[in-house]
XYZ file of C-alpha atoms in Angstrom:
566
model
C -9.693 22.341 9.696
C -12.321 23.567 12.142
C -12.210 22.963 15.881
C -14.970 20.380 15.512
C -12.848 18.439 13.028
C -9.852 18.521 15.382
C -12.061 17.230 18.199
C -13.151 14.344 15.966
C -9.517 13.536 15.082
C -8.292 13.653 18.688
C -11.257 11.656 20.009
C -10.896 8.948 17.371
C -7.137 8.601 17.781
C -7.523 8.433 21.556
C -10.138 5.683 21.260
C -7.964 3.630 18.896
C -4.905 3.898 21.132
C -6.866 3.150 24.324
C -8.519 0.075 22.795
C -5.165 -1.143 21.504
C -3.640 -0.867 24.971
C -6.666 -2.651 26.407
C -5.746 -5.733 24.379
C -2.481 -5.997 26.349
C -4.218 -7.941 29.123
C -4.843 -10.745 26.614
C -1.233 -10.756 25.401
C 0.693 -11.781 28.516
C 2.188 -14.947 27.011
C 4.544 -15.142 24.046
C 2.078 -17.020 21.826
C -0.684 -14.596 22.783
C 1.522 -11.632 21.945
C 2.953 -12.924 18.657
C -0.010 -14.823 17.165
C -2.928 -13.886 19.482
C -2.943 -17.389 20.980
C -4.018 -18.701 17.546
C -7.581 -17.811 18.546
C -8.826 -15.106 16.153
C -11.997 -15.735 14.084
C -11.741 -15.841 10.301
C -13.660 -12.599 9.691
C -11.355 -10.660 12.019
C -8.233 -12.056 10.336
C -9.737 -11.421 6.900
C -10.530 -7.793 7.677
C -7.044 -7.386 9.127
C -5.457 -8.763 5.942
C -7.553 -6.442 3.772
C -6.916 -3.443 6.017
C -3.194 -3.676 5.337
C -3.903 -2.978 1.670
C -6.610 -0.355 2.258
C -4.057 1.868 3.961
C -3.371 5.586 4.103
C -1.142 5.159 1.064
C -4.130 3.718 -0.793
C -6.384 6.608 0.237
C -3.825 9.269 -0.679
C -1.672 7.716 -3.399
C -4.183 5.585 -5.282
C -6.920 8.229 -5.396
C -4.357 10.737 -6.682
C -3.102 8.253 -9.238
C -6.654 7.624 -10.453
C -7.214 11.377 -10.707
C -4.196 11.615 -13.003
C -4.359 8.294 -14.884
C -7.731 6.692 -14.255
C -8.723 3.106 -13.508
C -5.732 1.349 -15.096
C -4.269 0.557 -11.668
C -7.146 -1.900 -11.134
C -5.297 -4.313 -13.434
C -2.694 -4.675 -10.694
C -5.188 -6.771 -8.689
C -6.543 -9.131 -11.349
C -4.307 -11.980 -10.167
C -5.200 -11.570 -6.486
C -8.183 -13.996 -6.371
C -6.169 -16.772 -8.053
C -3.173 -16.163 -5.763
C -5.401 -16.363 -2.690
C -6.930 -19.635 -3.906
C -3.476 -21.137 -4.502
C -2.198 -20.054 -1.086
C -5.316 -21.290 0.696
C -4.602 -24.868 -0.441
C -0.793 -24.771 -0.206
C 1.144 -22.526 2.174
C -1.696 -21.627 4.547
C -2.344 -25.192 5.773
C 1.387 -25.941 5.581
C 2.440 -23.140 7.934
C -0.602 -23.455 10.177
C -0.050 -27.151 10.859
C 3.667 -26.589 11.428
C 2.783 -24.375 14.443
C 5.573 -21.949 13.543
C 5.762 -18.302 14.584
C 7.451 -17.095 11.378
C 7.506 -18.337 7.805
C 11.291 -18.480 7.874
C 11.514 -21.112 10.609
C 10.690 -23.788 8.042
C 13.677 -22.810 5.910
C 16.094 -23.939 8.602
C 14.292 -27.286 8.883
C 14.366 -27.726 5.117
C 17.795 -26.247 4.346
C 19.992 -24.738 7.047
C 20.434 -21.803 9.413
C 22.209 -19.535 6.924
C 19.367 -19.778 4.377
C 16.838 -18.941 7.074
C 19.000 -16.072 8.306
C 19.511 -14.586 4.824
C 15.803 -14.744 3.959
C 14.760 -13.275 7.311
C 17.319 -10.465 6.872
C 15.865 -9.637 3.454
C 12.433 -9.473 5.045
C 13.612 -7.231 7.885
C 15.361 -4.831 5.521
C 12.505 -4.592 3.008
C 9.762 -4.371 5.617
C 11.594 -1.745 7.684
C 11.884 0.458 4.580
C 8.243 -0.158 3.722
C 7.120 0.685 7.263
C 8.957 4.000 7.069
C 7.161 4.877 3.829
C 3.805 3.812 5.307
C 4.359 6.371 8.076
C 5.846 9.136 5.947
C 3.230 8.906 3.168
C 0.312 10.455 5.063
C 2.607 12.396 7.383
C 4.235 14.401 4.597
C 1.004 15.079 2.752
C -1.053 15.935 5.836
C 1.696 18.168 7.214
C 1.373 20.346 4.099
C -2.427 20.259 3.938
C -2.906 20.937 7.677
C 0.037 23.300 8.022
C 1.905 21.104 10.518
C 5.583 20.268 10.861
C 6.461 17.060 8.982
C 8.479 15.713 11.894
C 5.494 16.247 14.168
C 3.114 14.375 11.847
C 5.569 11.482 11.452
C 5.842 11.163 15.210
C 2.069 11.672 15.608
C 1.588 8.478 13.604
C 4.686 6.526 14.597
C 4.858 6.953 18.378
C 1.244 6.053 19.327
C 1.396 3.119 16.899
C 4.561 1.858 18.525
C 3.067 2.162 22.012
C -0.141 0.196 21.454
C 1.656 -2.411 19.307
C 4.345 -2.847 21.978
C 1.782 -3.747 24.605
C -1.142 -5.164 22.638
C 0.657 -7.375 20.116
C -1.092 -8.962 17.153
C -4.482 -8.868 18.871
C -4.300 -5.067 19.157
C -3.214 -4.864 15.511
C -6.166 -6.973 14.329
C -8.812 -5.044 16.269
C -7.367 -1.723 15.112
C -7.589 -2.998 11.543
C -11.319 -3.662 11.927
C -11.947 -0.085 13.057
C -9.849 1.162 10.173
C -11.783 -0.848 7.589
C -15.154 0.450 8.754
C -14.082 4.096 8.904
C -12.125 4.039 5.637
C -15.004 2.488 3.674
C -17.471 4.978 5.187
C -15.090 7.822 4.338
C -14.758 6.674 0.716
C -18.522 6.290 0.315
C -19.031 9.753 1.813
C -16.514 11.190 -0.636
C -18.343 9.564 -3.553
C -21.656 11.030 -2.356
C -20.201 14.550 -2.046
C -18.475 14.293 -5.434
C -21.642 13.181 -7.212
C -23.730 15.800 -5.419
C -21.202 18.468 -6.430
C -21.699 17.867 -10.151
C -23.781 20.444 -12.047
C -27.499 19.653 -11.992
C -27.545 19.130 -15.761
C -24.598 16.676 -15.658
C -25.596 13.193 -14.541
C -23.310 10.702 -12.848
C -23.133 8.549 -15.986
C -22.485 11.544 -18.238
C -19.619 12.581 -15.977
C -18.122 9.095 -16.269
C -18.501 9.254 -20.055
C -16.509 12.491 -20.083
C -13.821 10.898 -17.916
C -13.876 7.910 -20.268
C -13.022 10.189 -23.188
C -9.641 10.781 -21.517
C -9.088 7.030 -21.061
C -9.638 7.204 -17.308
C -12.301 4.487 -17.319
C -10.032 1.984 -19.078
C -9.601 -1.126 -16.914
C -7.984 -3.388 -19.520
C -4.796 -2.760 -21.448
C -3.805 -5.782 -23.529
C -0.486 -4.396 -24.806
C 2.392 -6.731 -23.964
C 5.092 -4.250 -22.998
C 7.471 -5.059 -20.151
C 8.144 -1.359 -19.584
C 4.462 -0.553 -18.911
C 3.599 -0.737 -15.208
C -0.077 -1.650 -15.434
C -1.353 -3.875 -18.216
C -3.546 -6.953 -18.256
C -0.457 -9.152 -18.553
C 1.525 -7.564 -15.724
C -1.608 -7.686 -13.554
C -2.333 -11.361 -14.237
C 1.144 -12.874 -14.619
C 3.736 -10.687 -12.859
C 1.423 -9.552 -10.048
C 0.458 -13.197 -9.418
C 4.014 -13.834 -8.198
C 3.982 -10.635 -6.155
C 0.818 -11.727 -4.337
C 2.109 -15.259 -3.814
C 5.201 -13.832 -2.161
C 3.501 -11.058 -0.200
C 0.651 -13.135 1.231
C 2.524 -16.430 1.310
C 6.007 -15.577 2.583
C 5.925 -12.054 4.017
C 5.762 -12.289 7.817
C 3.430 -9.278 8.078
C 0.763 -11.351 6.282
C 1.699 -14.881 7.375
C 1.429 -13.756 10.995
C -2.244 -12.887 10.426
C -3.432 -16.294 9.334
C -1.170 -18.009 11.860
C -3.353 -16.227 14.442
C -6.532 -17.859 13.093
C -8.281 -20.601 15.078
C -7.829 -23.324 12.468
C -6.674 -24.076 8.944
C -10.208 -23.650 7.608
C -10.600 -20.258 9.276
C -7.188 -19.188 7.984
C -8.291 -20.151 4.470
C -11.557 -18.269 4.835
C -9.691 -15.153 5.925
C -7.654 -15.109 2.701
C -10.659 -15.900 0.529
C -12.336 -12.784 1.917
C -9.677 -10.736 0.135
C -10.133 -12.824 -3.002
C -13.809 -11.827 -3.133
C -13.737 -8.235 -1.879
C -10.379 -6.633 -2.701
C -11.117 -5.803 -6.339
C -14.526 -4.180 -5.578
C -12.938 -2.140 -2.779
C -10.066 -1.097 -5.026
C -12.588 -0.114 -7.678
C -14.252 2.143 -5.081
C -10.912 3.798 -4.242
C -10.113 4.406 -7.908
C -13.648 5.639 -8.566
C -13.093 8.384 -5.984
C -10.040 9.508 -7.962
C -11.888 9.525 -11.285
C -14.832 11.371 -9.761
C -12.448 13.997 -8.375
C -11.270 14.545 -11.943
C -14.852 15.067 -13.138
C -15.645 17.231 -10.073
C -12.751 19.584 -10.826
C -13.879 19.899 -14.436
C -16.775 22.005 -13.168
C -15.378 23.318 -9.855
C -12.306 25.550 -9.680
C -9.211 23.457 -8.737
C -5.902 24.929 -7.629
C -3.181 25.130 -10.264
C -1.037 23.013 -7.933
C -2.549 20.827 -5.232
C 0.747 20.752 -3.333
C 1.194 24.305 -1.979
C 4.377 23.662 0.007
C 6.633 25.818 -2.196
C 4.106 28.434 -3.307
C 5.355 31.215 -0.951
C 8.955 30.650 -2.076
C 8.000 30.865 -5.753
C 5.851 33.975 -5.262
C 8.733 35.718 -3.485
C 11.358 34.663 -6.026
C 12.705 36.521 -9.051
C 10.383 34.426 -11.222
C 7.166 35.408 -9.445
C 5.979 37.137 -12.618
C 6.224 33.864 -14.561
C 4.173 32.111 -11.898
C 1.455 34.800 -12.049
C 1.379 34.539 -15.830
C 0.925 30.775 -15.545
C -1.992 31.330 -13.159
C -3.686 33.608 -15.703
C -3.168 31.045 -18.463
C -4.454 28.343 -16.126
C -7.656 30.315 -15.455
C -8.269 30.717 -19.174
C -7.523 27.048 -19.876
C -9.870 25.967 -17.078
C -12.679 28.107 -18.467
C -12.257 26.585 -21.912
C -12.136 23.066 -20.465
C -15.229 23.622 -18.318
C -17.252 24.762 -21.328
C -15.942 21.854 -23.416
C -16.767 19.383 -20.626
C -20.315 20.712 -20.327
C -20.746 20.385 -24.087
C -19.302 16.867 -24.102
C -21.601 15.818 -21.251
C -24.689 17.218 -22.977
C -23.786 15.451 -26.237
C -23.759 11.940 -24.789
C -27.219 11.266 -26.218
C -26.465 12.892 -29.547
C -25.290 11.278 -32.769
C -21.849 9.695 -33.022
C -20.344 12.529 -35.066
C -21.463 15.195 -32.599
C -20.150 13.173 -29.654
C -16.797 12.659 -31.336
C -16.427 16.362 -32.112
C -17.379 17.456 -28.577
C -15.041 14.915 -27.016
C -12.190 16.001 -29.291
C -12.715 19.627 -28.241
C -12.746 18.592 -24.599
C -9.556 16.539 -24.939
C -7.801 19.470 -26.586
C -8.851 21.771 -23.719
C -7.771 19.201 -21.140
C -4.330 18.980 -22.749
C -3.984 22.750 -22.374
C -4.742 22.494 -18.647
C -2.242 19.665 -18.224
C 0.359 21.625 -20.157
C 0.074 24.696 -17.931
C 0.179 22.505 -14.838
C 3.322 20.755 -16.093
C 4.972 24.141 -16.666
C 4.043 25.188 -13.117
C 5.562 22.008 -11.646
C 8.730 22.548 -13.676
C 8.952 26.170 -12.481
C 8.592 25.116 -8.836
C 11.339 22.533 -9.249
C 13.668 25.033 -10.909
C 13.112 27.769 -8.312
C 13.323 25.536 -5.226
C 15.684 22.834 -6.466
C 13.195 20.222 -5.199
C 13.424 17.729 -8.075
C 11.177 15.275 -6.223
C 8.283 17.772 -6.005
C 5.011 16.162 -7.097
C 1.336 17.028 -7.055
C -0.533 13.738 -7.358
C -0.491 12.759 -3.673
C -2.215 15.983 -2.590
C -5.404 15.805 -4.660
C -7.550 13.796 -2.238
C -6.416 15.571 0.966
C -7.046 18.945 -0.722
C -10.530 17.847 -1.746
C -11.254 16.603 1.778
C -10.126 19.728 3.605
C -11.677 22.233 1.179
C -14.924 20.581 0.116
C -16.281 18.111 2.689
C -18.624 19.413 5.416
C -17.434 20.101 8.960
C -17.174 16.906 11.007
C -16.781 14.720 7.967
C -13.399 16.363 7.316
C -12.259 15.257 10.764
C -13.545 11.731 10.185
C -11.697 11.334 6.868
C -8.475 12.841 8.255
C -8.791 10.425 11.184
C -9.289 7.567 8.744
C -6.092 8.518 6.896
C -4.062 8.746 10.107
C -5.465 5.547 11.622
C -5.013 3.699 8.322
C -1.331 4.619 8.499
C -1.196 3.487 12.127
C -2.949 0.226 11.303
C -0.671 -0.699 8.400
C 2.504 0.260 10.250
C 1.443 -1.577 13.431
C 1.126 -4.817 11.462
C 4.594 -4.328 10.042
C 6.076 -3.462 13.452
C 4.590 -6.626 14.915
C 6.021 -8.725 12.070
C 9.450 -7.089 12.382
C 9.459 -7.782 16.113
C 8.391 -11.404 15.681
C 11.049 -12.157 13.067
C 13.733 -10.356 15.087
C 13.015 -12.425 18.207
C 12.144 -15.821 16.703
C 14.573 -15.869 13.780
C 17.503 -14.191 15.522
C 17.327 -13.457 19.257
C 15.914 -16.829 20.302
C 18.632 -18.622 18.304
C 21.575 -16.320 18.987
C 20.667 -14.726 22.331
C 20.774 -16.122 25.904
C 20.376 -19.900 25.847
C 18.398 -19.935 29.125
C 15.850 -17.275 28.117
C 12.358 -18.238 29.305
C 9.032 -17.234 27.774
C 8.637 -14.063 29.843
C 12.137 -12.971 28.858
C 11.271 -13.471 25.177
C 7.993 -11.588 25.672
C 9.842 -8.596 27.124
C 12.392 -8.813 24.327
C 9.565 -8.843 21.766
C 8.106 -5.654 23.194
C 11.510 -3.985 23.205
C 12.048 -5.090 19.585
C 8.697 -3.533 18.651
C 9.797 -0.312 20.312
C 13.110 -0.349 18.459
C 11.542 -0.881 15.046
C 8.881 1.743 15.766
C 11.519 4.309 16.649
C 13.604 3.318 13.623
C 10.650 3.612 11.237
C 9.552 6.955 12.705
C 13.029 8.447 12.313
C 13.568 7.124 8.783
C 10.058 8.293 7.828
C 11.149 11.898 8.284
C 13.553 11.434 5.344
C 11.387 9.091 3.246
C 9.479 11.957 1.669
C 8.214 12.893 -1.769
C 9.319 9.773 -3.629
C 6.654 9.971 -6.335
C 3.289 8.225 -6.391
C 3.176 6.724 -2.902
C 1.399 3.512 -3.838
C 4.107 2.811 -6.428
C 6.914 3.572 -3.980
C 5.806 0.818 -1.574
C 5.241 -1.727 -4.333
C 8.567 -0.841 -5.962
C 10.413 -1.369 -2.669
C 8.731 -4.706 -2.112
C 9.304 -5.958 -5.633
C 13.058 -5.743 -5.140
C 12.799 -8.544 -2.561
C 9.526 -10.454 -2.994
C 10.574 -12.504 -6.019
C 13.774 -13.838 -4.424
C 12.003 -14.653 -1.158
C 9.239 -16.478 -3.028
C 11.858 -18.356 -5.059
C 13.528 -19.898 -1.995
C 10.152 -21.128 -0.714
C 9.358 -22.614 -4.130
C 12.664 -24.476 -3.927
C 11.959 -25.610 -0.368
C 8.472 -26.939 -1.012
C 8.430 -27.756 -4.722
C 11.929 -29.059 -5.538
C 12.741 -32.142 -3.457
C 16.377 -32.350 -4.543
C 17.207 -28.716 -3.814
C 19.879 -28.341 -1.135
C 20.972 -25.578 1.203
C 23.851 -24.440 -1.019
C 21.563 -24.164 -4.026
C 18.963 -22.209 -2.045
C 21.507 -19.793 -0.566
C 23.294 -19.122 -3.854
C 19.958 -18.876 -5.658
C 18.738 -16.101 -3.329
C 21.982 -14.153 -3.705
C 21.935 -14.425 -7.511
C 18.237 -13.529 -7.552
C 18.814 -10.351 -5.537
C 21.787 -9.283 -7.670
C 19.757 -9.893 -10.827
C 16.759 -7.846 -9.692
C 18.884 -4.975 -8.381
C 20.680 -4.896 -11.735
C 17.417 -4.942 -13.702
C 15.931 -2.203 -11.498
C 19.054 -0.057 -11.960
C 19.900 -0.529 -15.620
C 16.600 -1.319 -17.401
C 13.115 0.141 -17.696
C 11.318 -3.158 -17.040
C 8.234 -2.440 -14.918
C 8.636 -3.363 -11.255
C 5.786 -5.901 -11.256
C 7.874 -8.140 -13.516
C 10.717 -8.087 -10.970
C 8.720 -10.529 -8.831
C 8.395 -13.114 -11.594
C 11.996 -12.703 -12.763
C 13.391 -12.938 -9.225
C 11.460 -16.109 -8.410
C 12.428 -17.800 -11.682
C 16.127 -16.909 -11.297
C 16.258 -18.266 -7.733
C 14.585 -21.542 -8.734
C 16.748 -22.104 -11.823
C 20.023 -21.206 -10.082
C 19.001 -23.243 -7.032
C 18.315 -26.342 -9.131
C 21.587 -26.029 -11.048
C 23.747 -25.424 -7.964
C 21.991 -28.239 -6.078
C 22.684 -30.638 -8.933
C 26.345 -29.653 -8.930
C 26.812 -29.888 -5.155
C 24.665 -32.915 -4.319
C 20.946 -33.239 -3.540
C 19.337 -32.797 -0.160
C 16.033 -34.551 0.363
C 13.193 -32.562 1.860
C 12.177 -33.670 5.361
C 9.073 -35.800 5.627
C 5.861 -33.901 6.352
C 3.377 -34.735 9.052
C-alpha cells in the first residue's frame, strides 16, 4: 500500500478507537455498561445487529466464495426474514419484559441453576472460539497481502478492540457498528464500480453476468434435496431457519443488542430491519465476488492469490514444475480470455451459436481451474501446509492491486474495523454472561454494582486477550465464512432446543432439559465427526433431539410446570 493508504488506515482506526473510548462516560453504571441503559434507538440497534453479519469474514470469505462458486450462498439467508418475524413476536418481547441481562437467566427461573450453567457454558465456549476466528480471519489474510507478521495483525485487531470495549461497553459496540456499516457498504459499492469500469469496452455489465451465468455462478436456487449439500433451497429455508432462531433468539451476542433497545416495539423494529435488508446486502457482497470472476476473465490474475509460500516453492527442488505450471497457466488464461470475449459477443446471437461459444468458454475455464488445482497441490506437497487455500485472498488481492490510492486504504480500514466491530460485540456478550451467569451467582455475596462493573471490564479484558492469543493459531481453516458457521452449528441447535422446551413445553422439567442438552450435543458432535451431513442441518437436528429427549425424560421423572408469566 502507498503512504496515503496507510495514513487513511491509521486515521480511521484512531477515530474508531477514540470514539469508542468516548462512550465510556455514558457507561458508568452496570446497566449502562451491559445494555446501554436500555436506551438505544431502533435504527442504531438494527444497524448493530446487521453489522455483526456484514463482518470482515463476510468481506473476505464470502466474496472469495462467490468468486469460486457464485451466488449459491445466498440461499443460506432465505429463512432469515421468517426467523426475524417469529422472534419479533416471541422471544424479543419475552426477554425485554423480563428485564434480564442475559438470555440464560430465564433458564434458572424455568428449570434450575445447572441447566442455566450448562447452557451458558456452551455459549461461552462456542462464542470464544468464534471470536478468535473473527479476529484471525482478516489478520491472517491481511498479514500476507500487506507483508506483515500474522501475530502483529492479530494483535492490531484484538488489542484496540479489547480496550474500547472494556471501557465503552455495549454503547461503544453499537456506535462502532454504525461506522462499520457505512464504510463497508461504501467500500463494496466502490468495488462494484471499479469492477464494472474495468471490463472491456465491448463487454457490457449484463454480458459479463451472462458469461458468469454459463458457469453456474448466477444460480440462486438449488432445489436438490441432499443433506450433504451445504447450500440448497431446502437447507436455506428449513435448516437455516433453526440456525437463525438460535443465533438471534438465544445467542447472547445478539440478545444483548435488542435488550439495549428503548422498548419492545423498538427492539422488534431493529430485528425487522435485518429481515428487510440482509438479503439485498448479501446479494451485493456476492455480486462483488462474481464480478471479480468476470473481471479476471479479461485482466491477468495471479496463478495463486495466496502468495505466502511462493518463495519456498520457487527455491525448492520442484521449482521447475512450478515454472512449467505458470507457463501452462498463461496459455490457459489466453484461451479462456478469447473464449470469454466470444461468449460475451454471442449473447445476442442465435441459441446454437450461444451454446457453442459458452461450451468453448466452459472448456477453457476448466483448463484454468485444473492448472490452479495442480499449483495448490504442489504448494501443499512442497511446504506440508495441508490447510493452504486460495479463496480467502481473492478480494484483498483485488483491493491492493487494482483500486486507486486512497480507496485501498479505506477498504483495508473497512476490513479491519469490521473485524473489530464483530469481535467487540462478542467480547461484550462473553463478559456479560461471565459476570451475570457465573460471577454474580458464585462470586462475593456482598458485591455491589461498582464491583460488578469493574469485574465486567476485567472479564472483557480477559476474553479479549484470550481471543487474540487463540486467533494466532486459528488460521487457514478453509472458507472463513463456513468456518464460523460450522463452529456455531455445533452448539446452536442444542441451545435453541432447551429454550423451546422452556417456553413451548409446559411439562418439561429440569432433568429433562439438562439431559436433553447433553444428548443433543453428543448427537451433533457424532454427526459432525462421522457423517457428511451439511452443517446447516446440525441446527435442526440438535434442536429436535433436545426437545424429544427432554419430553421423554421429563415424562419419566415427573413434570415441572412453567412459572406464570407477567
